[in-house]
Coordinates of C-alpha atoms and ligand atoms in Angstrom, one line a residue:
M327 CA 121.7 69.7 55.2
K328 CA 121.5 66.4 56.7
E329 CA 120.3 63.5 54.8
Y330 CA 118.9 60.2 55.8
K331 CA 117.4 57.1 54.0
I332 CA 114.4 55.7 55.2
C333 CA 112.9 52.4 54.2
L334 CA 109.2 52.3 54.3
L335 CA 107.3 49.1 54.8
P336 CA 103.6 49.8 54.8
G337 CA 102.4 46.1 54.9
D338 CA 98.7 45.2 54.8
G339 CA 95.4 46.5 56.1
I340 CA 95.5 50.0 57.4
G341 CA 99.3 50.1 56.9
P342 CA 99.3 52.2 53.7
E343 CA 96.9 54.7 55.3
I344 CA 98.8 55.3 58.6
I345 CA 102.2 55.3 57.2
A346 CA 101.4 58.1 54.8
E347 CA 100.8 60.2 58.1
G348 CA 104.0 59.2 59.4
V349 CA 105.8 60.4 56.3
K350 CA 103.8 63.6 56.4
V351 CA 105.2 64.2 59.9
L352 CA 108.7 63.3 59.1
D353 CA 108.7 65.7 56.1
A354 CA 107.4 68.5 58.4
V355 CA 110.3 67.8 61.0
G356 CA 112.7 67.5 58.2
A357 CA 111.8 71.1 56.9
K358 CA 112.0 72.6 60.4
Y359 CA 115.4 71.1 61.1
D360 CA 117.1 71.3 57.8
T361 CA 117.0 67.6 57.3
A362 CA 116.0 65.6 54.2
F363 CA 114.5 62.2 54.3
E364 CA 114.7 60.2 51.3
Y365 CA 112.2 57.2 50.9
T366 CA 112.4 53.8 49.5
E367 CA 109.2 51.5 49.7
A368 CA 109.4 47.7 49.7
S369 CA 106.8 44.8 50.4
I370 CA 106.5 42.7 53.7
G371 CA 103.8 40.4 54.9
G372 CA 100.7 39.5 53.1
C373 CA 101.2 41.9 50.1
A374 CA 104.6 40.3 49.7
I375 CA 103.3 36.8 49.7
D376 CA 100.9 37.8 47.0
A377 CA 103.6 39.4 44.9
Y378 CA 106.6 37.5 45.6
G379 CA 105.3 34.3 47.3
T380 CA 107.2 35.1 50.6
A381 CA 106.6 37.4 53.6
L382 CA 110.1 38.9 53.2
P383 CA 111.6 39.1 49.8
D384 CA 115.5 39.3 49.9
S385 CA 115.0 42.7 48.1
T386 CA 113.1 44.0 51.2
L387 CA 115.7 42.9 53.5
E388 CA 118.5 44.5 51.3
A389 CA 116.5 47.8 51.0
A390 CA 116.1 47.9 54.9
K391 CA 119.8 47.2 55.5
A392 CA 120.8 49.9 53.0
S393 CA 118.7 52.5 55.1
D394 CA 119.5 54.4 58.1
A395 CA 116.1 53.6 59.7
V396 CA 113.0 51.5 58.7
L397 CA 109.4 52.6 59.4
L398 CA 106.9 49.7 59.3
A399 CA 103.3 50.0 59.6
A400 CA 101.6 46.5 60.0
V401 CA 101.2 43.1 58.3
G402 CA 98.6 40.3 58.3
G403 CA 94.9 39.7 57.7
P404 CA 92.4 37.0 57.4
K405 CA 93.4 36.6 53.7
W406 CA 96.6 34.8 54.8
D407 CA 95.6 33.1 58.0
T408 CA 96.5 29.4 57.9
T409 CA 97.6 26.6 60.2
D410 CA 99.3 24.9 57.5
P411 CA 102.9 25.0 58.4
S412 CA 103.9 24.6 54.6
K413 CA 102.2 27.9 53.7
P414 CA 103.8 31.3 54.0
R415 CA 102.3 33.7 57.0
P416 CA 102.6 37.3 57.1
E417 CA 104.3 37.4 60.5
Q418 CA 107.3 35.6 59.1
G419 CA 108.1 38.8 57.4
L420 CA 108.2 40.6 60.9
L421 CA 110.4 37.7 62.6
G422 CA 112.5 37.7 59.5
I423 CA 113.3 41.3 59.4
R424 CA 114.0 41.4 63.1
K425 CA 116.6 38.3 62.7
G426 CA 117.9 39.8 59.4
L427 CA 118.6 43.3 61.0
E428 CA 119.6 41.7 64.3
L429 CA 117.2 43.6 66.2
Y430 CA 117.4 42.1 69.7
T431 CA 115.9 44.9 71.5
N432 CA 112.2 46.0 71.5
L433 CA 111.4 49.2 73.4
R434 CA 107.7 50.1 74.2
P435 CA 107.0 53.0 76.0
V436 CA 103.6 53.2 77.9
Q437 CA 102.6 56.6 78.8
I438 CA 99.2 58.1 79.7
F439 CA 98.1 61.3 77.7
S440 CA 95.9 63.1 80.3
A441 CA 93.4 63.9 77.6
L442 CA 92.8 60.0 77.3
A443 CA 92.8 59.1 80.8
G444 CA 89.2 58.3 80.5
A445 CA 89.7 55.6 77.7
S446 CA 91.6 53.1 80.3
T447 CA 89.5 50.6 81.8
L448 CA 91.4 50.9 85.2
K449 CA 90.5 53.5 87.7
P450 CA 92.1 57.0 87.4
E451 CA 93.8 56.6 90.7
V452 CA 95.5 53.4 89.4
I453 CA 96.8 54.8 86.1
A454 CA 97.7 58.2 87.3
G455 CA 101.4 58.7 86.6
V456 CA 101.8 55.6 84.5
D457 CA 105.3 56.0 82.7
L458 CA 106.9 52.7 81.9
M459 CA 109.3 51.3 79.4
M460 CA 108.9 47.6 78.3
V461 CA 112.2 46.2 77.3
R462 CA 111.5 42.9 75.4
E463 CA 114.1 40.4 74.0
L464 CA 113.3 40.1 70.3
T465 CA 115.4 37.6 68.6
G466 CA 115.7 34.6 70.9
G467 CA 113.6 32.4 73.2
V468 CA 110.6 30.1 72.1
Y469 CA 109.7 32.1 69.1
F470 CA 113.2 31.2 67.4
G471 CA 114.0 27.8 69.0
R472 CA 113.9 24.4 67.7
R473 CA 110.3 23.3 67.0
E474 CA 108.8 20.1 65.6
R475 CA 105.5 18.5 64.9
F476 CA 105.4 14.7 64.4
Y477 CA 103.2 11.6 64.6
D478 CA 103.7 9.8 68.0
E479 CA 102.1 6.4 69.0
E480 CA 102.0 7.5 72.8
G481 CA 100.0 10.6 71.9
A482 CA 97.1 9.0 70.2
G483 CA 94.4 11.7 69.5
V484 CA 90.7 11.7 69.5
N485 CA 90.6 11.1 65.8
G486 CA 92.5 7.8 65.4
A487 CA 95.3 5.6 66.4
R488 CA 98.1 8.0 65.4
G489 CA 98.2 11.0 67.6
Q490 CA 100.3 14.1 66.8
R491 CA 103.0 15.7 69.0
A492 CA 104.5 19.2 68.8
Y493 CA 107.3 21.0 70.8
D494 CA 108.7 24.5 70.7
T495 CA 112.0 25.1 72.6
M496 CA 112.8 28.2 74.7
E497 CA 116.5 28.6 74.5
Y498 CA 118.8 31.5 75.6
R499 CA 122.4 32.1 75.3
E500 CA 124.4 34.0 77.9
Y501 CA 125.4 36.9 75.4
E502 CA 121.8 37.4 74.4
I503 CA 120.8 37.8 78.1
E504 CA 123.9 40.1 78.6
R505 CA 123.0 42.4 75.8
I506 CA 119.3 42.9 76.4
A507 CA 120.1 43.6 80.2
R508 CA 122.6 46.2 79.3
Q509 CA 119.8 48.0 77.1
A510 CA 117.6 47.8 80.1
F511 CA 120.1 49.3 82.6
E512 CA 120.9 52.0 80.1
A513 CA 117.4 53.0 79.6
A514 CA 116.9 53.0 83.4
R515 CA 119.7 55.4 83.9
K516 CA 118.0 57.7 81.7
R517 CA 114.8 57.5 83.4
R518 CA 114.0 56.7 87.1
G519 CA 116.7 54.4 87.8
K520 CA 114.9 51.2 88.3
V521 CA 114.7 48.0 86.5
T522 CA 112.2 45.1 87.0
S523 CA 113.5 41.9 85.6
V524 CA 110.6 39.2 84.8
D525 CA 111.1 35.7 84.6
K526 CA 109.8 32.2 85.6
A527 CA 112.8 31.1 87.5
N528 CA 110.8 28.9 89.8
V529 CA 110.1 26.5 86.8
L530 CA 112.1 27.3 83.8
E531 CA 115.9 26.6 83.5
S532 CA 116.4 29.4 80.8
S533 CA 114.7 31.7 83.3
R534 CA 117.2 30.7 86.1
L535 CA 119.9 31.6 83.6
W536 CA 118.3 34.9 82.7
R537 CA 118.2 35.9 86.4
E538 CA 121.8 34.8 87.1
I539 CA 123.2 36.9 84.2
V540 CA 120.9 40.0 84.8
H541 CA 122.2 40.1 88.4
A542 CA 125.7 39.6 87.3
I543 CA 125.7 42.3 84.8
H544 CA 123.9 44.6 87.4
D545 CA 126.5 44.0 90.1
A546 CA 129.5 44.5 87.9
D547 CA 128.4 47.6 85.9
Y548 CA 125.0 49.1 87.2
P549 CA 125.1 49.0 90.9
D550 CA 123.5 52.5 90.9
V551 CA 120.4 51.1 89.2
E552 CA 117.8 49.4 91.4
L553 CA 116.9 46.0 90.4
E554 CA 114.0 43.8 91.3
D555 CA 113.0 40.2 90.1
I556 CA 109.3 39.3 89.6
L557 CA 107.8 36.2 88.4
V558 CA 106.0 36.5 85.2
D559 CA 102.4 35.4 86.6
N560 CA 102.7 37.8 89.4
C561 CA 103.8 40.4 87.2
A562 CA 100.7 40.1 84.9
M563 CA 98.7 40.8 88.1
Q564 CA 100.9 43.8 89.3
L565 CA 100.8 45.5 85.9
I566 CA 97.1 46.2 86.5
T567 CA 97.2 46.8 90.1
R568 CA 100.2 49.0 90.5
P569 CA 101.4 50.1 87.0
A570 CA 102.7 53.5 88.2
D571 CA 105.6 51.8 90.3
F572 CA 107.2 50.4 87.2
D573 CA 110.0 52.2 85.3
V574 CA 111.8 49.8 83.1
M575 CA 110.7 46.3 82.7
V576 CA 112.9 43.7 81.1
T577 CA 111.9 40.3 79.8
E578 CA 112.4 37.4 77.5
N579 CA 110.7 37.4 74.1
M580 CA 107.2 35.5 74.5
F581 CA 106.7 37.0 78.2
G582 CA 107.5 40.5 76.7
D583 CA 105.0 39.9 73.8
I584 CA 102.2 39.2 76.2
L585 CA 103.1 41.6 79.0
S586 CA 103.5 44.5 76.4
D587 CA 99.9 44.1 75.1
E588 CA 98.6 44.0 78.7
A589 CA 100.7 47.0 79.4
A590 CA 99.4 48.9 76.1
Q591 CA 95.8 48.2 77.3
I592 CA 96.6 50.2 80.6
T593 CA 96.3 53.1 78.4
G594 CA 93.1 52.1 76.9
S595 CA 94.1 52.5 73.2
L596 CA 96.2 50.3 71.1
G597 CA 96.0 53.0 68.5
M598 CA 98.4 55.3 70.5
L599 CA 101.4 53.0 71.3
A600 CA 104.7 53.1 69.3
S601 CA 107.6 50.8 69.5
A602 CA 111.4 50.9 68.6
S603 CA 113.3 47.6 67.6
L604 CA 117.1 48.2 68.0
G605 CA 120.2 46.3 67.3
D606 CA 123.7 47.4 66.5
G607 CA 122.8 48.6 63.0
T608 CA 119.5 49.9 61.2
A609 CA 116.7 50.2 63.6
L610 CA 112.9 49.7 62.9
Y611 CA 110.1 51.6 64.2
E612 CA 106.5 50.7 64.2
P613 CA 103.2 50.9 66.0
S614 CA 102.3 48.4 68.5
H615 CA 98.9 47.3 66.9
G616 CA 98.3 45.1 63.9
S617 CA 96.8 45.8 60.6
A618 CA 93.3 46.2 61.8
P619 CA 91.7 44.5 58.6
D620 CA 88.1 45.3 60.2
I621 CA 88.6 49.0 59.4
A622 CA 91.2 49.0 56.5
G623 CA 90.6 51.0 53.5
R624 CA 88.0 53.3 55.1
G625 CA 90.4 56.2 56.1
I626 CA 89.4 56.2 59.8
A627 CA 92.4 54.3 61.4
N628 CA 94.2 56.1 64.0
P629 CA 97.7 57.3 62.8
L630 CA 99.1 58.6 66.2
A631 CA 100.9 55.3 67.0
Q632 CA 102.7 55.4 63.6
I633 CA 103.2 59.2 64.2
L634 CA 104.7 58.4 67.7
S635 CA 106.9 55.7 66.2
V636 CA 108.3 58.3 64.0
E637 CA 109.1 60.4 67.2
M638 CA 111.1 57.3 68.6
M639 CA 112.9 57.1 65.1
L640 CA 114.1 60.7 65.6
R641 CA 115.3 60.1 69.2
Y642 CA 117.0 56.7 68.8
S643 CA 118.3 56.7 65.2
F644 CA 118.9 60.4 64.4
A645 CA 119.5 62.1 67.9
M646 CA 117.0 64.7 66.9
Q647 CA 115.7 65.4 70.3
E648 CA 114.0 68.7 69.6
G649 CA 112.2 67.2 66.5
A650 CA 111.1 64.2 68.7
D651 CA 109.9 66.6 71.6
D652 CA 107.9 68.7 68.8
I653 CA 106.0 65.6 67.8
R654 CA 105.1 64.8 71.3
R655 CA 103.9 68.2 72.0
A656 CA 102.0 68.4 68.9
V657 CA 100.1 65.2 69.4
T658 CA 99.2 66.2 73.1
E659 CA 98.2 69.6 72.0
V660 CA 96.0 67.9 69.1
L661 CA 94.4 65.6 72.0
D662 CA 94.1 68.5 74.4
A663 CA 92.2 70.4 71.9
G664 CA 89.7 67.4 71.7
W665 CA 90.4 65.9 68.3
R666 CA 89.9 62.1 68.1
T667 CA 89.9 59.4 65.7
G668 CA 86.9 56.9 66.2
D669 CA 88.9 54.4 68.3
I670 CA 89.6 57.1 71.0
A671 CA 86.4 58.9 70.9
D672 CA 83.9 58.6 73.5
A673 CA 80.3 59.5 74.3
D674 CA 81.5 63.3 74.9
T675 CA 83.2 63.7 71.7
P676 CA 81.4 66.1 69.4
A677 CA 80.7 64.7 66.0
D678 CA 82.9 67.7 64.5
K679 CA 85.8 66.7 66.5
T680 CA 85.9 63.0 65.2
V681 CA 88.4 63.0 62.4
G682 CA 89.8 60.5 60.0
T683 CA 93.4 59.3 59.4
A684 CA 94.6 62.0 57.0
R685 CA 93.0 64.9 59.0
M686 CA 94.4 63.7 62.3
G687 CA 97.8 63.6 60.5
S688 CA 97.4 67.1 59.2
L689 CA 96.4 68.3 62.6
V690 CA 99.6 67.2 64.1
V691 CA 101.7 68.7 61.2
E692 CA 99.9 72.1 61.7
R693 CA 101.0 72.2 65.2
L694 CA 104.6 71.3 64.1
Ligands
NAD956 P1 94.9 44.8 65.6 O1 95.9 45.5 66.7 O2 95.0 44.7 64.2 O3 93.3 45.2 65.9 C1 92.7 44.9 67.2 C2 91.7 46.0 67.1 O4 92.0 47.2 67.5 C3 90.7 45.9 65.9 O5 89.4 46.3 66.4 C4 91.3 47.2 65.3 O6 90.1 47.7 64.3 C5 91.6 48.0 66.2 N1 92.9 49.0 66.1 C6 94.1 48.6 65.9 N2 95.0 49.6 65.4 C7 94.0 50.7 65.1 C8 94.3 51.9 64.7 N3 95.5 52.4 64.4 N4 93.3 52.7 64.7 C9 91.9 52.3 64.9 N5 91.6 51.2 65.4 C10 92.8 50.3 65.5 O7 95.0 43.2 66.1 P2 94.3 41.8 65.5 O8 92.9 42.2 65.1 O9 94.3 40.9 66.6 O10 95.2 41.5 64.1 C11 94.9 41.8 62.9 C12 95.9 41.3 62.1 O11 97.2 42.0 62.3 C13 96.3 40.0 62.2 O12 96.4 39.3 61.0 C14 97.4 39.9 63.1 O13 98.4 39.0 62.9 C15 98.2 41.2 62.6 N6 99.1 41.8 63.7 C16 100.2 42.3 63.2 C17 101.0 43.0 64.1 C18 102.1 43.7 63.4 O14 102.2 43.9 62.3 N7 103.2 44.0 64.3 C19 100.7 43.0 65.4 C20 99.6 42.4 65.7 C21 98.9 41.9 64.9

């Protein structure tokens, strides 16, 4: 029997509710394929701030490093919202664990489940056949660059003589671009063989370096993959006018943050999209959505994005392709049979087919 250690990070809001369904599914796949998953649970985000005064306690990072994979739900909530730079914030937990595990690649598949095609705000003919993989650089760029806020005589504000000034720096090193480019080309080889590299090379120096390195890696090692460049503003438009034309899209951290939420919306439900964050060691899997504080504690959150993040874990960390395929098939069958959580239900969904978090998880498990 194979054994894997999984570090569970439920976090805040709906996190504990949806991660329980992820565990149910993992256990069911484990039982089917003679694999034991052993769990340790640790704190991250707002609940960690309450208990330890920091969004990422050292013990959490250690538990994550000692595991074969990390399953995260979501962090954050109004209780911890602050603009005071001296106060801890839940997202510091996310940024910290990405940095601590050196998770420099974020993979977000965007696929349409045909049963949910009507949930998209785009026309059916526009979304038909959408199947793209967003590859986002995760540990560099403006989210990690030098930043400062200070008083500046030149910047006098509306409130008085002394104005404030702030800057953030978008910085990339050659090796950071090279390794994410390789991940994108490798992913494209397993898919339809096309990479779209997104930048702002007409304005930003870091983007000109990005484009140069992506092309150098392509020409040297991946000439068989088709490569196109696109400016980020144009990309934001093309994503909603011709989303089915994209295969793998690779971009830096902040552009990827924004574009991946836009791409997620193509499907019509954030509650359906999973993501994987990979480096060279322990990887982390999580839903693309946040902690949904507006519906927390009511047992109505959609657990499918969390369950599909378990599918990615099986695929990328444990090479359990059959188990991963089983999960995708089970989720597709549940949706085809008409079962919906509130966020993906529509006017045609009968009341007896609208289910809560735990029931949705059980419906998937029954089909495994
Ligand atoms: P959100 O994704 O939490 O919620 C947006 C909307 O989608 C809400 O109406 C919510 O009810 C709904 N929703 C999200 N996931 C759902 C699910 N599984 N089932 C049913 N409905 C779902 O985004 P937000 O409201 O902008 O942020 C809420 C908190 O989450 C904030 O504190 C934010 O910082 C945090 N956040 C965390 C992450 C993360 O942990 N990776 C990502 C984004 C936002």
